[in-house]
Structures are given as structure tokens and as C-alpha cells.
Short mmCIF file of C-alpha atoms in Angstrom, two decimals:
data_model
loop_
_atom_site.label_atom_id
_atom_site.label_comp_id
_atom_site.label_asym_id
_atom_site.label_seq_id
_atom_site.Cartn_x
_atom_site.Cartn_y
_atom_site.Cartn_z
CA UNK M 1 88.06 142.84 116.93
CA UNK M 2 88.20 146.72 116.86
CA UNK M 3 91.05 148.16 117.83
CA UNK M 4 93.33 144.73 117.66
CA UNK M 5 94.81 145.57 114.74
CA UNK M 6 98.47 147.11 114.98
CA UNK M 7 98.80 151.14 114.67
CA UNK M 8 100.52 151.16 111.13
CA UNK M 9 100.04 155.18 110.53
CA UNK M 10 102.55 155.83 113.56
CA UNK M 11 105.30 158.19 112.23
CA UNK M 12 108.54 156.87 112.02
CA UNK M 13 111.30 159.16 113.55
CA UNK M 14 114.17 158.33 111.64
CA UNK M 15 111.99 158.65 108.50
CA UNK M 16 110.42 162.36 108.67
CA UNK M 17 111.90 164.58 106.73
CA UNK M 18 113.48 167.35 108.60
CA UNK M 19 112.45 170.27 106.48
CA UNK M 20 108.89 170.22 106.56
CA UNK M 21 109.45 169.63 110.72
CA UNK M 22 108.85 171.82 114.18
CA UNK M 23 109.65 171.15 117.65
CA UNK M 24 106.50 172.43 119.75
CA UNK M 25 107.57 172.84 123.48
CA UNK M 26 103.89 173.18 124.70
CA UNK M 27 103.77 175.33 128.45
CA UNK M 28 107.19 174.98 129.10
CA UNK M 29 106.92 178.51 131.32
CA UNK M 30 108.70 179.98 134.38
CA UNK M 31 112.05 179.07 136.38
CA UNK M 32 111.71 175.08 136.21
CA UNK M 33 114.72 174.96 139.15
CA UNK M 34 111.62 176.67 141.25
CA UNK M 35 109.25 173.41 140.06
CA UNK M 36 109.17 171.01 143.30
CA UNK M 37 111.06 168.33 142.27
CA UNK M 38 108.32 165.63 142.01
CA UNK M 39 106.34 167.44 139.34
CA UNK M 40 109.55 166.18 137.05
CA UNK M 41 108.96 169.74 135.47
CA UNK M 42 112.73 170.51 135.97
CA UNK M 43 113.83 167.18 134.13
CA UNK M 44 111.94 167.62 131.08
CA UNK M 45 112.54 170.84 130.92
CA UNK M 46 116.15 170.06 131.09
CA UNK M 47 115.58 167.10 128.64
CA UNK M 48 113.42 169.90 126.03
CA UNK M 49 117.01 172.20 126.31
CA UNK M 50 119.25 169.32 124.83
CA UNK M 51 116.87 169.36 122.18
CA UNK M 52 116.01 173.24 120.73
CA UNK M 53 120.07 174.29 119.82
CA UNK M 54 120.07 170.86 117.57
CA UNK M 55 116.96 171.57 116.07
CA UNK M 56 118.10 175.09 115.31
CA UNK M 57 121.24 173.98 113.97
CA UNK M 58 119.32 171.09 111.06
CA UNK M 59 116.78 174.16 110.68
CA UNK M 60 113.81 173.13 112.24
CA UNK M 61 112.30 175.42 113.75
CA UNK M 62 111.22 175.86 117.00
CA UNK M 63 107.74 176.96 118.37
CA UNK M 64 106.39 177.42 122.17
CA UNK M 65 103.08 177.52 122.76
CA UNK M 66 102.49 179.28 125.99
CA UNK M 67 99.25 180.03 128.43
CA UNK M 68 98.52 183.22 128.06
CA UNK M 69 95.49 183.65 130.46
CA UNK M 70 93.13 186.72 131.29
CA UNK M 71 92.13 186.90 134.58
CA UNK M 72 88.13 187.19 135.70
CA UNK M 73 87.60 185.80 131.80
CA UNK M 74 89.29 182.34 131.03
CA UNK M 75 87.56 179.13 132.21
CA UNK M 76 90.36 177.06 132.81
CA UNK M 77 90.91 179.63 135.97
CA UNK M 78 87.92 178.17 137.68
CA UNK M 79 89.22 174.65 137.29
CA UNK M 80 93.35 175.16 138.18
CA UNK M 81 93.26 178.59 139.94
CA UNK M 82 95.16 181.53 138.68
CA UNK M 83 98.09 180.32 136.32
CA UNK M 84 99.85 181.22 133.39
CA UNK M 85 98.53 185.19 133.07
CA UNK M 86 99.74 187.06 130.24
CA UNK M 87 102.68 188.99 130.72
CA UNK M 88 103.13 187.35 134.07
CA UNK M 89 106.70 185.69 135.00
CA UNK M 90 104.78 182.73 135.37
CA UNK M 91 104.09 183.19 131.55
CA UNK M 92 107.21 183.22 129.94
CA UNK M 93 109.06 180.78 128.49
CA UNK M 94 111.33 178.52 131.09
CA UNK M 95 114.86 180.40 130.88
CA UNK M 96 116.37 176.82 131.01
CA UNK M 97 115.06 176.92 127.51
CA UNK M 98 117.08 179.86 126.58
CA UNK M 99 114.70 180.75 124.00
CA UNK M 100 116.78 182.50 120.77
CA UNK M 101 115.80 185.52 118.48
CA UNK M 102 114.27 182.95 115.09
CA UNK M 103 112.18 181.25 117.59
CA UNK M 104 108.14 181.35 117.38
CA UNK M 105 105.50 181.85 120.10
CA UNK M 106 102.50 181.13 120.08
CA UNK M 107 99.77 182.55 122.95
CA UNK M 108 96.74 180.87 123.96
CA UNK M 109 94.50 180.80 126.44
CA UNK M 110 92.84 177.29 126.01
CA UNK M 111 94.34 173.95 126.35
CA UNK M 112 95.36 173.42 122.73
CA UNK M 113 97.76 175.76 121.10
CA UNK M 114 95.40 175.40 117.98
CA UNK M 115 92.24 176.94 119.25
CA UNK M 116 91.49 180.58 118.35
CA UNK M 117 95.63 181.26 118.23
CA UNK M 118 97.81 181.29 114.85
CA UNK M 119 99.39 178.41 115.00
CA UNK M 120 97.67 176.50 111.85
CA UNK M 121 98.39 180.05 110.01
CA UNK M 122 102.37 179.51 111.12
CA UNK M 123 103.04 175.90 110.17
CA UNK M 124 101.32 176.18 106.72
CA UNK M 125 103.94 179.08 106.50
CA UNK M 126 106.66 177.28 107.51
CA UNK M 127 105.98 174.26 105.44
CA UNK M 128 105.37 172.08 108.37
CA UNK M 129 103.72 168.31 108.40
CA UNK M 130 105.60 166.64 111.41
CA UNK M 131 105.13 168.12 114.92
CA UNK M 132 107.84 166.88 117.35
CA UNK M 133 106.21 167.34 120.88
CA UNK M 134 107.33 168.14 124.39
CA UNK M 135 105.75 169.64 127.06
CA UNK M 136 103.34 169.80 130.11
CA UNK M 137 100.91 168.73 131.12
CA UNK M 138 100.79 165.38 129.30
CA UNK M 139 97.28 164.66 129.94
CA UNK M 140 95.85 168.42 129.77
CA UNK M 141 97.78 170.88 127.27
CA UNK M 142 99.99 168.31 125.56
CA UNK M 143 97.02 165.95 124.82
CA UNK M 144 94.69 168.44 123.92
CA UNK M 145 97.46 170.35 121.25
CA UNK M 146 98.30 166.79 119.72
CA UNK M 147 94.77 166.16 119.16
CA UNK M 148 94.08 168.67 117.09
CA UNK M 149 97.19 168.24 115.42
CA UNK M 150 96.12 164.60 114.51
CA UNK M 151 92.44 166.25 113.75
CA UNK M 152 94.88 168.53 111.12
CA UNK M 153 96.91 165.68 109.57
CA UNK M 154 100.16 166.34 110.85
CA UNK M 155 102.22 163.22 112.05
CA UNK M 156 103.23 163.48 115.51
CA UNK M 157 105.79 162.90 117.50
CA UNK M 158 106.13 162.92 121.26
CA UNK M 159 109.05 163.16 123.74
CA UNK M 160 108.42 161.12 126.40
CA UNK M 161 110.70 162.01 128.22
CA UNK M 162 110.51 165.80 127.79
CA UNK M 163 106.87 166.02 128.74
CA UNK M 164 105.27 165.54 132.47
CA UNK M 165 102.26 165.44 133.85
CA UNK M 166 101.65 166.15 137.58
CA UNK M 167 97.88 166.97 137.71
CA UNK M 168 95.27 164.50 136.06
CA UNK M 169 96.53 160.88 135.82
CA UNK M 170 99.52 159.06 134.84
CA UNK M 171 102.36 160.00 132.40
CA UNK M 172 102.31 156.40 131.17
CA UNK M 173 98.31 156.21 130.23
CA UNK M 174 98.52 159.95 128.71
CA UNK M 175 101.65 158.88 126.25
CA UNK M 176 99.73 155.75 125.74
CA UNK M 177 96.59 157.70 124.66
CA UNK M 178 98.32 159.96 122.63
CA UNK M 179 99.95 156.87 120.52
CA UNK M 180 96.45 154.68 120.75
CA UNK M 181 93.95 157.83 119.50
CA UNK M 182 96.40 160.09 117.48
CA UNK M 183 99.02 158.36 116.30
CA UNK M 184 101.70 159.68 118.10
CA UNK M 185 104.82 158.23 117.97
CA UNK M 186 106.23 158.22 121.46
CA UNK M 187 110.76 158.57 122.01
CA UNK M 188 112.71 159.63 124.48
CA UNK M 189 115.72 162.93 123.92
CA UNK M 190 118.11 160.67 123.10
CA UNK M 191 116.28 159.59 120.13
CA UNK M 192 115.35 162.89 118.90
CA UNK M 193 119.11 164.31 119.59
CA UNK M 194 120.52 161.30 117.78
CA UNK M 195 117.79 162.23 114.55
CA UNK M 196 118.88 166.00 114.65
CA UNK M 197 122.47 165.46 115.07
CA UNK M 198 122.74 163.03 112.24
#
């Protein structure tokens, strides 16, 4: 029967090659210690920040995609109220991130970080096939920026752990989508520090 058959186009972590890799930390914006504290925006954020110096240190680079919304023009306003406007606070990457000079942004004011931005333009520059994902929210922004990942053949990988969602359903079902409809493989920080450290 359709859709029986095991997912045998999953990426395999300890397998990707770490040169033609990126870490995407997807909306990881503002002072996550001001995040009330059952959003779980503060742990993942905390869980992304083990992550970027490692990935820095094997040379893979590391990209965040951030809302960067126009008030009176974006849609996604009129659904989620005023959020993420450009050059806002609320905007800028999550100092618990400690973003470095060498590090990429990319600005977008849609869900994915693919539509109408650069960030096709910046992986084909950087070599990149294997997206390593963290981020928020799971089942908005994250799902929508792996999806057209997958729709671009890169293989995916998602950090569990490092992502949250806290407005449209579960964390479980939107990881589980994610692995079901794009292949994502889905690990936890511990995994990817153990891959970048080795």
C-alpha cells in the first residue's frame, strides 16, 4: 500500500559530507531569556548555541534566516499580528546565538527563507547540498523553509531538539511531517555536536 514502504532517501547524519554543509537557524530572533518559558523558545535556542561555534570551527557555515516584515504590506501580519519588522529588536538574531562576523543572513518576509530572498543564490555559492535545520516555528517557518529545500534537492536535516513550535499543532506531528513528506532526517544537539566535533 502507498506510503508503507520504509523512507530509504532519509539523509544519514554521520554520512554527509561536511563541506558541501550549512546550519540554517530559521527565526531564531530577539532575547530568548524574554520567551515565556512554555514556548521552549529559550531551550532551543540554547540547544542552536551549542551548535554554531562547532560548526564554525569544521567550516560549515552558518546561515539565519530571519522575518523581516513590512508593516501595512505583509500578509502574514493579518494572520499573527505585528511580528518580526525589519530593523526591529524583535528582528534580530537571538543574542544567545552570538552571531560572529563570517556568518550569513538571510531576510524574508514569507514563511520560507527561499521565497523571493537569496538564499538559493548563497548555497549554490557556498557549495551547499545538506541543510542542517533548527528553528521556530516547527510547523510554520521551519516546515515551510524545509519544503522547499526538499522541492530543491538538498538533503535535510532537522534538530529536534533545537526547533519549537508554540502556535499551530504539535512539535511531534510537525518533525514527523517533515521526515514523512521531505525527507528530513530528524536528531537531537547531541547528535549534531558529536558529528561536528568528530
Amino acid at each position: 500500500m502507498l506510503g508503507d514502504e520504509k523512507n530509504e532517501e532519509l539523509v544519514n547524519l554521520d554520512e554527509i559530507d561536511l563541506a558541501q554543509t550549512a546550519i540554517l537557524v530559521i527565526d531564531e530572533l530577539g532575547d530568548a531569556e524574554a520567551a515565556p518559558e512554555q514556548t521552549g523558545i529559550l531551550a532551543a535556542t540554547l540547544n542552536t548555541a551549542r551548535i554554531l561555534p562547532l560548526a564554525r570551527t569544521a567550516g560549515v557555515p552558518v546561515i539565519y534566516v530571519n522575518d523581516a516584515h513590512i508593516e501595512g504590506l505583509d500578509h502574514e501580519l493579518d494572520l499573527w499580528g505585528l511580528h518580526g519588522l525589519a530593523g526591529t529588536p524583535e528582528a534580530q538574531t537571538s543574542p544567545q546565538l552570538d552571531p560572529q562576523e563570517g556568518d550569513y543572513t538571510i531576510l524574508k518576509r514569507r514563511y520560507s527563507g527561499f521565497f523571493q530572498t537569496g538564499l538559493r543564490l548563497l548555497l549554490d555559492e557556498l557549495g551547499v547540498r545538506t541543510l542542517i535545520c533548527t528553528g521556530m516555528d516547527t510547523n510554520i517557518c521551519v516546515r515551510h523553509t524545509v519544503a522547499d529545500a526538499y522541492f530543491n534537492n538538498y538533503q535535510i536535516v532537522v534538530v529536534g531538539d533545537a526547533t519549537t513550535t508554540f502556535l499551530v499543532g504539535s512539535q511531534e506531528e510537525g518533525l514527523e511531517y517533515m521526515k514523512a513528506c521531505y525527507a528530513a532526517q530528524i536528531v537531537t544537539t547531541d547528535q549534531v555536536v558529536a558529528r561536528l566535533g568528530a
